[in-house]
Short mmCIF file of C-alpha atoms in Angstrom, two decimals:
data_model
loop_
_atom_site.label_atom_id
_atom_site.label_comp_id
_atom_site.label_asym_id
_atom_site.label_seq_id
_atom_site.Cartn_x
_atom_site.Cartn_y
_atom_site.Cartn_z
CA GLY A 137 2.47 116.37 58.36
CA SER A 138 5.95 115.20 57.57
CA MET A 139 7.21 116.56 60.84
CA GLY A 140 5.30 113.72 62.74
CA SER A 141 3.49 113.82 66.25
CA LYS A 142 4.68 115.54 69.22
CA THR A 143 3.63 112.37 71.18
CA ASP A 144 6.66 110.52 69.47
CA PRO A 145 9.76 111.86 71.03
CA ASN A 146 11.97 110.72 68.08
CA SER A 147 9.75 112.70 65.46
CA ARG A 148 11.21 115.86 63.70
CA ILE A 149 8.65 118.15 65.36
CA SER A 150 9.79 116.61 68.97
CA LEU A 151 13.30 116.96 68.01
CA LEU A 152 13.01 120.51 66.46
CA ALA A 153 11.06 121.66 69.81
CA SER A 154 14.00 120.17 71.95
CA ALA A 155 16.61 122.00 69.66
CA VAL A 156 14.98 125.24 69.89
CA LYS A 157 14.25 124.87 73.65
CA ASN A 158 18.18 124.47 74.22
CA LEU A 159 18.65 127.75 72.09
CA MET A 160 16.15 129.48 74.23
CA ALA A 161 17.80 128.25 77.37
CA ASP A 162 21.25 129.90 76.08
CA PHE A 163 19.12 133.04 75.05
CA HIS A 164 17.73 133.08 78.78
CA ASP A 165 21.18 133.06 80.26
CA TYR A 166 22.25 135.99 78.08
CA THR A 167 22.95 138.94 80.47
CA ASN A 168 24.05 141.97 78.36
CA GLY A 169 20.60 143.17 77.16
CA ASP A 170 17.21 141.69 75.87
CA ILE A 171 16.69 138.89 73.46
CA LYS A 172 13.16 139.02 71.72
CA VAL A 173 12.02 135.95 69.84
CA HIS A 174 8.98 135.88 67.43
CA LEU A 175 8.19 132.40 66.18
CA ILE A 176 6.08 131.54 63.25
CA PRO A 177 5.13 127.89 63.01
CA PHE A 178 3.92 127.10 59.63
CA SER A 179 2.56 124.30 57.46
CA THR A 180 -0.05 124.83 54.80
CA THR A 181 -0.28 128.60 56.23
CA SER A 182 1.28 130.22 58.94
CA ASN A 183 -0.07 129.13 62.29
CA THR A 184 -0.47 131.21 65.44
CA THR A 185 2.67 133.38 66.07
CA ALA A 186 3.95 134.48 69.34
CA THR A 187 6.76 136.69 70.55
CA PHE A 188 8.91 136.43 73.86
CA THR A 189 11.28 138.17 75.57
CA VAL A 190 13.45 135.21 76.56
CA THR A 191 16.05 136.90 78.83
CA GLU A 192 13.09 137.36 81.24
CA ASP A 193 11.91 134.64 83.29
CA THR A 194 8.07 134.93 82.28
CA GLY A 195 9.17 135.04 78.54
CA TYR A 196 11.34 132.17 79.00
CA ALA A 197 8.69 130.01 80.73
CA ASN A 198 6.12 131.22 77.88
CA VAL A 199 8.21 130.29 75.07
CA LEU A 200 8.87 126.77 76.58
CA THR A 201 4.96 126.19 76.87
CA PHE A 202 4.31 127.50 73.17
CA LEU A 203 7.27 124.90 71.84
CA ASN A 204 5.53 122.18 73.97
CA GLY A 205 2.32 122.79 71.85
CA LEU A 206 3.87 122.55 68.52
CA ASN A 207 2.30 119.96 65.97
CA GLY A 208 3.17 118.37 62.64
CA ASN A 209 0.38 118.85 60.15
CA GLY A 210 -0.27 120.11 56.68
CA PHE A 211 1.65 120.72 53.67
CA THR A 212 4.60 122.90 53.25
CA ASN A 213 4.22 126.79 52.47
CA TYR A 214 7.58 128.92 52.52
CA GLU A 215 5.73 132.06 51.38
CA ALA A 216 3.20 132.43 54.19
CA PRO A 217 5.68 132.38 57.44
CA MET A 218 8.13 134.67 55.24
CA GLN A 219 5.32 137.16 54.73
CA SER A 220 4.31 136.96 58.44
CA ALA A 221 8.10 137.46 59.39
CA ILE A 222 8.24 140.48 57.30
CA ASN A 223 5.11 142.15 58.55
CA TRP A 224 6.56 141.58 62.11
CA LEU A 225 9.94 143.06 61.35
CA GLN A 226 8.43 146.06 59.54
CA GLY A 227 6.17 146.44 62.78
CA ALA A 228 7.53 148.31 65.71
CA GLN A 229 7.91 145.11 67.73
CA PRO A 230 11.68 144.28 67.24
CA ILE A 231 14.21 145.85 69.47
CA ASP A 232 15.52 149.14 68.27
CA ASN A 233 19.28 148.92 67.16
CA ALA A 234 19.26 145.28 67.89
CA THR A 235 20.97 142.58 65.69
CA THR A 236 18.20 140.87 63.74
CA ILE A 237 18.73 137.06 62.82
CA SER A 238 16.11 135.19 61.10
CA TYR A 239 16.03 131.48 61.02
CA PHE A 240 14.05 129.56 58.42
CA VAL A 241 13.63 126.06 59.21
CA SER A 242 11.73 123.30 57.22
CA ASP A 243 11.92 119.70 56.55
CA GLY A 244 9.93 119.74 53.14
CA GLU A 245 10.13 120.96 49.65
CA PRO A 246 7.48 123.76 49.44
CA ASN A 247 4.26 122.54 47.80
CA ARG A 248 1.89 125.48 48.69
CA TYR A 249 2.16 129.29 48.22
CA LEU A 250 -0.58 132.22 48.87
CA ASN A 251 -2.44 133.60 45.88
CA GLY A 252 -3.48 137.00 45.15
CA SER A 253 -6.34 136.64 47.45
CA GLY A 254 -3.93 135.23 50.56
CA GLN A 255 -5.37 131.82 50.19
CA PRO A 256 -3.04 128.90 50.12
CA THR A 257 -2.61 127.26 46.58
CA THR A 258 -0.94 124.06 45.45
CA GLY A 259 2.00 124.64 43.52
CA SER A 260 5.32 123.08 42.27
CA VAL A 261 8.62 123.92 43.66
CA ALA A 262 9.13 126.13 40.77
CA GLN A 263 5.92 127.87 41.19
CA VAL A 264 6.45 128.43 44.86
CA LEU A 265 10.02 129.89 44.46
CA ALA A 266 8.55 132.00 41.63
CA GLN A 267 6.15 133.50 44.13
CA MET A 268 8.84 134.06 46.80
CA ASN A 269 11.33 135.32 44.49
CA GLY A 270 8.82 137.99 42.87
CA THR A 271 9.03 136.60 39.32
CA ALA A 272 5.47 135.36 39.64
CA ASP A 273 3.57 138.05 41.59
CA GLY A 274 6.03 141.13 41.84
CA THR A 275 6.60 140.70 45.58
CA ASN A 276 10.05 139.42 46.64
CA GLU A 277 9.78 137.97 49.94
CA ILE A 278 13.25 136.44 49.83
CA ALA A 279 14.91 139.90 49.23
CA THR A 280 12.67 141.45 51.71
CA LEU A 281 13.50 139.33 54.52
CA LYS A 282 17.21 139.45 53.68
CA SER A 283 16.99 143.36 53.82
CA LEU A 284 15.20 143.42 57.18
CA SER A 285 17.64 140.95 58.79
CA ASP A 286 21.29 141.27 59.68
CA GLU A 287 21.39 137.50 58.61
CA VAL A 288 18.97 134.91 57.63
CA ILE A 289 19.98 131.21 58.23
CA GLY A 290 18.33 128.50 56.28
CA VAL A 291 18.14 125.21 57.93
CA GLY A 292 16.84 122.14 56.49
CA ILE A 293 15.81 119.07 58.35
CA ASN A 294 16.97 115.96 56.63
CA ILE A 295 16.00 117.17 53.06
CA GLY A 296 19.19 116.24 51.27
CA ALA A 297 19.42 117.62 47.64
CA ASN A 298 16.33 119.72 48.25
CA ILE A 299 18.25 122.06 50.53
CA SER A 300 18.79 124.08 47.31
CA ASN A 301 15.35 125.42 47.99
CA ILE A 302 16.26 126.74 51.42
CA ASN A 303 19.71 127.89 50.00
CA VAL A 304 17.92 130.67 48.18
CA ILE A 305 16.67 132.09 51.57
CA ASP A 306 19.74 131.85 53.32
CA SER A 307 21.90 135.12 53.44
CA ASN A 308 25.07 133.37 52.28
CA GLY A 309 23.22 130.83 49.81
CA VAL A 310 24.48 127.78 52.03
CA SER A 311 22.00 126.59 54.35
CA ILE A 312 22.40 124.07 57.25
CA ASN A 313 21.14 120.34 56.55
CA VAL A 314 20.40 118.77 59.79
CA VAL A 315 20.33 114.83 59.35
#
């Protein structure tokens, strides 16, 4: 919900969609092979995901339509989208022998995680991070995502000192904080 409404052109969700559209335009212009993008919007849980080959005209047009449909709502669950990304990366969908870069973008402190039944559960930042690093449930999504990616880039959207929550996800331990 902190991302705001897509009807407000200055909301975080609108600015995020605009920035990702610019990145997709750069990818679309790439001519030395295919670029496949898998997007996982999230809030309280992971929302509908989609995969696009953005170097193809149809894939590029479809990713722009997908980004236009983003909405800001719900709470902040870091674990759900990480599990979704891991599932996708472990599947047969990534391009063989391609460089894999995962971006993790959020504007909030994590306040939800997935319990043993896969249901979103309220938790403190410490509880959520314990779920993600495996100390609470034995499944370390952070390490798994890093092992499946050539690089994980953490991006915080105006979260100030709370960037440390995303730093643990970033491959280098230093995320970008976009103000």
